[in-house]
Amino acid sequence: MKYLVTGGAGFVGSHLIEQLLAEENEIVCLDDFSTGKRTNIAKFADRISIVEGDIRNPQLVRNAVKGVESVFHLAAQISVNRSTKEPLFDASVNIEGAINLFEAVRQSSAKKIVYVSTGGAIYGEPDVLPASEDTIEDPISPYGISKLVAEKYLKWFYDVYGLSYSIIRPANIYGPRQDPLGEAGVISIFLGRIKDNNPVEIFGDGRDSRDYVYVKDISNICIKAMNSNKKDIYNAGTGKQTNLLELVEIIERVTKSHVKKEFSSPRPGDVKHIYLDASKAREELNWVPSTDLELGISNTWKWYEETH
Ligand SMILES: NC(=O)c1ccc[n+]([C@@H]2O[C@H](COP(=O)([O-])OP(=O)(O)OC[C@H]3O[C@@H](n4cnc5c(N)ncnc54)[C@H](O)[C@@H]3O)[C@@H](O)[C@H]2O)c1
């Protein structure tokens, strides 16, 4: 099969491409390299087509979609913090960019879109946890809002044009290639600080909790969703919550170091607690996250030590 992967030079996109190549697929990668990196795709760059440019550019996206059978949409502005400071920019990439892609796809012969949304930022602060797909979406950041709006557009393209889709709502993804200097991905950021012997910065009292899911489990669910006949929304998390103080303890064990902590005020837009019920993905897609947090952090640390 020939797939377009938008955001393919990014952290998650590059793992997805790697798995799709291992399964003998042909890949077009569309990316503007704003946060994505050539090093992420260096290992297999000669085996894929790269379209460099902006997801908001209609002509470029129409060309990228030509001849592909289906599309994985991952290109996005992913920083919650940046979205609170530049909501218009966030909406432009995450909403306008998504609509531009959906338009190009529905005018092409491509059959289906798998859209990587967010489970960490779409539900806000639900009364009942873990959040299931039936939990009312109530995002508290422009990033959560823009990812949700793109979901609604995708459903509209299905209702009106019959464009098939699946939506994946991942929890907090971590793993090799996540940028330690980026604004998202606390595990990578902490590992980067530890490697340089710097203290880690904790926003709030350290009791905020998240559901950390390994990147290869996410590329796996994206492919399972693509191969499924079901057209639906799937949470992708472990169903386990880990707070920042517990996370630091695991990181101390893995890196065999003592981590210095600095506490700052909580940031606007950050939820306090979120973890996801992914039983629907288990039942309908036969997907279960298979990487335990300590093992995943250990793989990430190994990658970090080898590459930095
Ligand atoms: N990392 C997480 O914890 C997490 C959690 C839930 C959902 N997601 C979603 O997963 C997807 C991938 O995120 P990631 O963590 O790999 O981030 P990333 O920043 O590494 O990947 C995003 C990619 O999109 C590209 N991109 C950004 N703006 C673009 C534009 N205007 N035109 C073309 N390309 C553009 C970037 O260069 C980058 O390669 C995103 O849609 C994100 O919302 C991520």
Short mmCIF file of C-alpha atoms and ligand atoms in Angstrom, two decimals:
data_model
loop_
_atom_site.label_atom_id
_atom_site.label_comp_id
_atom_site.label_asym_id
_atom_site.label_seq_id
_atom_site.Cartn_x
_atom_site.Cartn_y
_atom_site.Cartn_z
CA MET A 1 0.00 0.00 0.00
CA LYS A 2 1.06 3.57 -0.59
CA TYR A 3 0.47 5.87 2.39
CA LEU A 4 0.89 9.57 3.02
CA VAL A 5 2.15 10.34 6.53
CA THR A 6 1.86 14.02 7.45
CA GLY A 7 4.27 15.05 10.19
CA GLY A 8 6.35 12.02 9.23
CA ALA A 9 9.65 13.61 10.26
CA GLY A 10 8.34 14.13 13.78
CA PHE A 11 8.71 11.98 16.84
CA VAL A 12 5.62 9.77 16.40
CA GLY A 13 5.47 10.03 12.60
CA SER A 14 9.00 8.69 12.14
CA HIS A 15 8.22 5.57 14.20
CA LEU A 16 5.02 5.07 12.24
CA ILE A 17 6.90 5.28 8.93
CA GLU A 18 9.49 2.81 10.20
CA GLN A 19 6.79 0.27 11.05
CA LEU A 20 4.95 0.84 7.74
CA LEU A 21 8.21 0.29 5.83
CA ALA A 22 8.88 -2.90 7.78
CA GLU A 23 5.47 -4.09 6.55
CA GLU A 24 6.58 -3.36 2.94
CA ASN A 25 4.48 -0.27 2.31
CA GLU A 26 5.40 2.69 0.14
CA ILE A 27 5.55 6.03 1.96
CA VAL A 28 5.16 9.71 1.13
CA CYS A 29 6.20 11.89 4.06
CA LEU A 30 4.88 15.47 4.17
CA ASP A 31 6.59 17.72 6.70
CA ASP A 32 7.74 21.32 7.00
CA PHE A 33 10.53 20.32 9.43
CA SER A 34 9.41 23.00 11.89
CA THR A 35 9.79 20.57 14.82
CA GLY A 36 10.47 17.41 12.83
CA LYS A 37 14.08 16.49 12.14
CA ARG A 38 16.01 14.98 9.27
CA THR A 39 17.87 12.80 11.76
CA ASN A 40 14.55 11.19 12.74
CA ILE A 41 14.12 9.81 9.22
CA ALA A 42 17.80 9.49 8.24
CA LYS A 43 17.83 5.67 8.58
CA PHE A 44 15.18 5.24 5.87
CA ALA A 45 15.12 8.57 3.99
CA ASP A 46 16.30 6.90 0.78
CA ARG A 47 13.29 4.55 0.87
CA ILE A 48 10.55 7.20 1.12
CA SER A 49 9.37 10.23 -0.87
CA ILE A 50 9.67 13.45 1.06
CA VAL A 51 7.41 16.42 0.33
CA GLU A 52 8.77 19.40 2.22
CA GLY A 53 6.24 22.11 2.96
CA ASP A 54 3.30 23.39 4.92
CA ILE A 55 0.15 21.36 5.54
CA ARG A 56 -1.80 24.59 4.94
CA ASN A 57 -0.59 24.87 1.32
CA PRO A 58 -3.43 23.56 -0.93
CA GLN A 59 -1.33 22.85 -4.04
CA LEU A 60 1.44 21.11 -2.12
CA VAL A 61 -1.00 18.93 -0.22
CA ARG A 62 -2.97 18.02 -3.37
CA ASN A 63 0.31 16.86 -4.97
CA ALA A 64 1.33 14.88 -1.89
CA VAL A 65 -2.00 13.05 -1.80
CA LYS A 66 -1.88 12.07 -5.48
CA GLY A 67 -1.72 8.30 -5.95
CA VAL A 68 -1.76 7.36 -2.26
CA GLU A 69 -4.25 4.83 -0.96
CA SER A 70 -4.72 6.23 2.53
CA VAL A 71 -3.42 8.95 4.85
CA PHE A 72 -2.11 9.17 8.41
CA HIS A 73 -2.47 12.75 9.65
CA LEU A 74 0.00 13.69 12.38
CA ALA A 75 1.36 17.10 11.35
CA ALA A 76 0.43 19.57 14.06
CA GLN A 77 1.45 22.33 16.40
CA ILE A 78 1.78 20.13 19.51
CA SER A 79 2.73 22.45 22.36
CA VAL A 80 -0.07 23.17 24.87
CA ASN A 81 2.04 26.01 26.25
CA ARG A 82 2.55 27.62 22.83
CA SER A 83 -1.15 27.24 22.05
CA THR A 84 -2.02 29.37 25.09
CA LYS A 85 0.37 32.10 23.93
CA GLU A 86 -0.39 31.90 20.20
CA PRO A 87 -3.90 30.45 19.85
CA LEU A 88 -4.26 31.82 16.33
CA PHE A 89 -1.12 30.06 15.12
CA ASP A 90 -2.22 26.85 16.82
CA ALA A 91 -5.65 27.03 15.14
CA SER A 92 -4.11 27.83 11.80
CA VAL A 93 -1.91 24.71 11.73
CA ASN A 94 -4.22 22.32 13.56
CA ILE A 95 -7.59 23.37 12.10
CA GLU A 96 -6.89 25.09 8.78
CA GLY A 97 -4.10 22.60 8.01
CA ALA A 98 -6.40 19.67 8.78
CA ILE A 99 -9.26 21.02 6.63
CA ASN A 100 -6.84 21.65 3.78
CA LEU A 101 -5.70 18.03 3.99
CA PHE A 102 -9.24 16.61 4.27
CA GLU A 103 -10.30 18.65 1.22
CA ALA A 104 -7.37 17.34 -0.82
CA VAL A 105 -8.07 13.76 0.28
CA ARG A 106 -11.76 13.83 -0.56
CA GLN A 107 -10.92 15.13 -4.05
CA SER A 108 -8.38 12.34 -4.51
CA SER A 109 -8.71 8.58 -4.82
CA ALA A 110 -7.43 8.01 -1.24
CA LYS A 111 -9.84 5.97 0.83
CA LYS A 112 -9.24 6.66 4.47
CA ILE A 113 -7.67 9.02 7.01
CA VAL A 114 -6.31 7.99 10.37
CA TYR A 115 -6.10 11.18 12.41
CA VAL A 116 -3.90 11.29 15.50
CA SER A 117 -5.83 13.59 17.83
CA THR A 118 -5.19 13.79 21.59
CA GLY A 119 -6.59 12.00 24.62
CA GLY A 120 -4.44 13.97 27.04
CA ALA A 121 -5.89 17.39 26.23
CA ILE A 122 -9.37 16.80 24.83
CA TYR A 123 -11.27 15.77 27.97
CA GLY A 124 -10.13 18.64 30.20
CA GLU A 125 -10.52 17.71 33.88
CA PRO A 126 -13.19 14.97 33.86
CA ASP A 127 -15.05 14.11 37.07
CA VAL A 128 -14.59 10.41 36.42
CA LEU A 129 -11.26 8.82 35.50
CA PRO A 130 -10.05 6.98 33.54
CA ALA A 131 -11.70 8.92 30.70
CA SER A 132 -13.44 6.79 28.09
CA GLU A 133 -14.42 7.92 24.59
CA ASP A 134 -17.87 8.70 26.03
CA THR A 135 -16.47 11.26 28.44
CA ILE A 136 -17.63 14.71 27.37
CA GLU A 137 -14.85 16.59 25.58
CA ASP A 138 -14.09 19.78 27.49
CA PRO A 139 -10.60 20.96 26.54
CA ILE A 140 -9.00 23.69 28.66
CA SER A 141 -6.28 24.70 26.16
CA PRO A 142 -6.39 26.05 22.61
CA TYR A 143 -4.40 22.95 21.59
CA GLY A 144 -7.12 20.64 22.96
CA ILE A 145 -9.78 22.77 21.26
CA SER A 146 -8.04 22.77 17.86
CA LYS A 147 -7.45 19.01 17.91
CA LEU A 148 -11.14 18.47 18.78
CA VAL A 149 -12.34 20.84 16.06
CA ALA A 150 -10.32 18.89 13.46
CA GLU A 151 -12.05 15.69 14.68
CA LYS A 152 -15.44 17.35 14.10
CA TYR A 153 -14.42 18.40 10.58
CA LEU A 154 -13.28 14.86 9.82
CA LYS A 155 -16.67 13.53 10.89
CA TRP A 156 -18.33 16.19 8.71
CA PHE A 157 -16.26 15.07 5.70
CA TYR A 158 -17.48 11.54 6.36
CA ASP A 159 -21.13 12.59 6.72
CA VAL A 160 -21.11 14.66 3.54
CA TYR A 161 -18.54 12.94 1.29
CA GLY A 162 -18.26 9.47 2.82
CA LEU A 163 -14.56 9.93 3.51
CA SER A 164 -13.65 7.05 5.82
CA TYR A 165 -11.69 7.71 9.01
CA SER A 166 -10.45 6.58 12.39
CA ILE A 167 -9.47 8.91 15.19
CA ILE A 168 -6.81 7.98 17.73
CA ARG A 169 -6.70 9.87 21.01
CA PRO A 170 -3.33 9.06 22.57
CA ALA A 171 -2.37 9.76 26.16
CA ASN A 172 1.13 11.20 26.79
CA ILE A 173 3.45 9.58 24.28
CA TYR A 174 7.14 9.07 25.08
CA GLY A 175 10.11 7.22 23.60
CA PRO A 176 13.26 7.56 21.50
CA ARG A 177 13.44 10.60 19.16
CA GLN A 178 11.22 12.81 21.30
CA ASP A 179 12.93 16.17 21.46
CA PRO A 180 14.45 16.78 24.92
CA LEU A 181 14.50 20.49 24.13
CA GLY A 182 10.89 20.51 22.90
CA GLU A 183 7.96 21.87 24.85
CA ALA A 184 6.06 18.60 25.05
CA GLY A 185 7.23 15.25 26.38
CA VAL A 186 8.19 15.49 30.02
CA ILE A 187 10.14 12.20 30.01
CA SER A 188 12.49 13.32 27.25
CA ILE A 189 12.85 16.78 28.76
CA PHE A 190 13.74 15.27 32.16
CA LEU A 191 16.23 12.79 30.62
CA GLY A 192 17.92 15.64 28.74
CA ARG A 193 18.25 17.70 31.92
CA ILE A 194 19.63 14.73 33.87
CA LYS A 195 22.21 13.90 31.21
CA ASP A 196 23.54 17.46 31.54
CA ASN A 197 23.40 17.30 35.35
CA ASN A 198 20.72 19.97 35.53
CA PRO A 199 17.72 19.98 37.89
CA VAL A 200 14.32 19.10 36.43
CA GLU A 201 11.56 21.70 36.53
CA ILE A 202 8.23 20.58 37.93
CA PHE A 203 5.21 22.81 37.35
CA GLY A 204 2.95 22.54 40.42
CA ASP A 205 3.54 20.28 43.42
CA GLY A 206 4.54 17.16 41.45
CA ARG A 207 1.25 15.38 42.14
CA ASP A 208 -0.20 16.05 38.64
CA SER A 209 -0.60 12.71 36.94
CA ARG A 210 -0.56 11.44 33.37
CA ASP A 211 -0.89 8.22 31.42
CA TYR A 212 2.42 7.52 29.65
CA VAL A 213 2.22 5.38 26.54
CA TYR A 214 5.21 4.18 24.52
CA VAL A 215 5.63 5.49 20.97
CA LYS A 216 5.77 2.06 19.31
CA ASP A 217 2.43 1.16 20.89
CA ILE A 218 1.00 4.27 19.23
CA SER A 219 2.34 3.49 15.75
CA ASN A 220 0.89 0.04 16.26
CA ILE A 221 -2.63 1.30 17.04
CA CYS A 222 -2.51 3.71 14.08
CA ILE A 223 -1.87 0.79 11.71
CA LYS A 224 -4.49 -1.41 13.37
CA ALA A 225 -7.03 1.41 13.00
CA MET A 226 -6.09 1.86 9.35
CA ASN A 227 -6.61 -1.84 8.70
CA SER A 228 -9.94 -1.99 10.51
CA ASN A 229 -13.32 -1.57 8.83
CA LYS A 230 -14.61 0.30 11.85
CA LYS A 231 -14.93 4.06 11.62
CA ASP A 232 -14.59 5.31 15.15
CA ILE A 233 -12.72 7.12 17.91
CA TYR A 234 -10.21 5.21 20.06
CA ASN A 235 -8.40 6.21 23.23
CA ALA A 236 -4.83 4.96 23.27
CA GLY A 237 -3.44 4.83 26.79
CA THR A 238 -2.35 2.37 29.43
CA GLY A 239 -5.13 3.09 31.93
CA LYS A 240 -2.45 3.73 34.57
CA GLN A 241 -1.73 7.09 36.15
CA THR A 242 1.75 8.16 37.23
CA ASN A 243 2.42 11.44 38.97
CA LEU A 244 5.54 13.50 38.39
CA LEU A 245 7.16 12.52 41.69
CA GLU A 246 6.64 8.82 40.88
CA LEU A 247 7.96 9.44 37.38
CA VAL A 248 11.13 11.00 38.77
CA GLU A 249 11.62 7.94 41.02
CA ILE A 250 11.42 5.61 38.01
CA ILE A 251 13.81 7.83 36.07
CA GLU A 252 16.24 7.79 39.02
CA ARG A 253 16.20 3.98 39.00
CA VAL A 254 16.71 3.78 35.22
CA THR A 255 19.45 6.41 35.00
CA LYS A 256 21.00 5.43 38.33
CA SER A 257 21.22 9.07 39.31
CA HIS A 258 19.83 11.39 41.93
CA VAL A 259 17.51 13.91 40.30
CA LYS A 260 17.38 17.46 41.61
CA LYS A 261 13.87 18.94 41.44
CA GLU A 262 12.86 22.59 41.09
CA PHE A 263 9.22 23.50 41.59
CA SER A 264 7.47 26.31 39.65
CA SER A 265 3.87 27.53 39.41
CA PRO A 266 1.42 25.40 37.42
CA ARG A 267 1.06 26.51 33.79
CA PRO A 268 -2.24 27.63 32.26
CA GLY A 269 -3.74 24.99 29.98
CA ASP A 270 -2.16 22.01 31.77
CA VAL A 271 -4.70 19.58 33.24
CA LYS A 272 -4.03 18.16 36.72
CA HIS A 273 -4.97 14.55 36.16
CA ILE A 274 -5.72 12.51 33.09
CA TYR A 275 -5.57 8.85 32.26
CA LEU A 276 -7.45 6.90 29.66
CA ASP A 277 -9.69 3.90 29.42
CA ALA A 278 -8.63 2.17 26.19
CA SER A 279 -10.86 -0.89 26.49
CA LYS A 280 -12.65 -0.03 23.24
CA ALA A 281 -9.36 -0.26 21.30
CA ARG A 282 -8.68 -3.58 23.01
CA GLU A 283 -12.09 -4.98 22.09
CA GLU A 284 -12.47 -3.58 18.56
CA LEU A 285 -8.87 -3.31 17.31
CA ASN A 286 -7.27 -6.00 19.43
CA TRP A 287 -4.79 -3.37 20.65
CA VAL A 288 -3.10 -3.40 24.03
CA PRO A 289 -0.10 -1.27 24.93
CA SER A 290 2.69 -3.76 25.49
CA THR A 291 5.56 -1.62 26.78
CA ASP A 292 5.87 -1.20 30.52
CA LEU A 293 6.83 2.33 31.65
CA GLU A 294 10.17 1.40 33.22
CA LEU A 295 11.24 -0.57 30.12
CA GLY A 296 10.10 2.25 27.82
CA ILE A 297 12.03 4.85 29.82
CA SER A 298 15.05 2.57 29.79
CA ASN A 299 14.86 2.30 25.95
CA THR A 300 14.50 6.07 25.72
CA TRP A 301 17.51 6.64 28.00
CA LYS A 302 19.60 4.22 25.96
CA TRP A 303 18.69 6.09 22.77
CA TYR A 304 19.48 9.40 24.43
CA GLU A 305 22.88 8.25 25.63
CA GLU A 306 23.76 6.90 22.18
CA THR A 307 22.73 10.03 20.30
CA HIS A 308 23.61 12.98 22.57
N1 LIG B 1 3.66 13.63 21.84
C1 LIG B 1 2.55 13.39 22.50
O1 LIG B 1 2.56 13.14 23.71
C2 LIG B 1 1.22 13.38 21.78
C3 LIG B 1 0.08 12.99 22.51
C4 LIG B 1 -1.15 12.96 21.85
C5 LIG B 1 -1.24 13.30 20.53
N2 LIG B 1 -0.11 13.69 19.85
C6 LIG B 1 -0.27 14.04 18.43
O2 LIG B 1 0.64 13.25 17.69
C7 LIG B 1 1.04 13.94 16.51
C8 LIG B 1 2.55 13.90 16.36
O3 LIG B 1 3.13 14.56 17.48
P1 LIG B 1 4.67 14.43 17.87
O4 LIG B 1 4.75 14.26 19.33
O5 LIG B 1 5.32 13.45 16.98
O6 LIG B 1 5.18 15.90 17.56
P2 LIG B 1 6.29 16.42 16.53
O7 LIG B 1 6.34 17.91 16.73
O8 LIG B 1 7.54 15.66 16.68
O9 LIG B 1 5.61 16.08 15.14
C9 LIG B 1 4.80 16.97 14.43
C10 LIG B 1 5.34 17.02 13.01
O10 LIG B 1 4.52 17.88 12.23
C11 LIG B 1 5.35 18.75 11.48
N3 LIG B 1 4.61 19.99 11.25
C12 LIG B 1 4.26 20.92 12.17
N4 LIG B 1 3.61 21.93 11.57
C13 LIG B 1 3.54 21.63 10.25
C14 LIG B 1 3.00 22.29 9.12
N5 LIG B 1 2.39 23.50 9.22
N6 LIG B 1 3.12 21.71 7.91
C15 LIG B 1 3.74 20.50 7.77
N7 LIG B 1 4.28 19.83 8.81
C16 LIG B 1 4.18 20.39 10.04
C17 LIG B 1 6.59 18.97 12.33
O11 LIG B 1 7.72 19.40 11.60
C18 LIG B 1 6.76 17.59 12.95
O12 LIG B 1 7.58 16.77 12.14
C19 LIG B 1 0.47 15.35 16.63
O13 LIG B 1 -0.69 15.44 15.83
C20 LIG B 1 0.10 15.46 18.09
O14 LIG B 1 -0.98 16.35 18.30
C21 LIG B 1 1.12 13.73 20.45
#
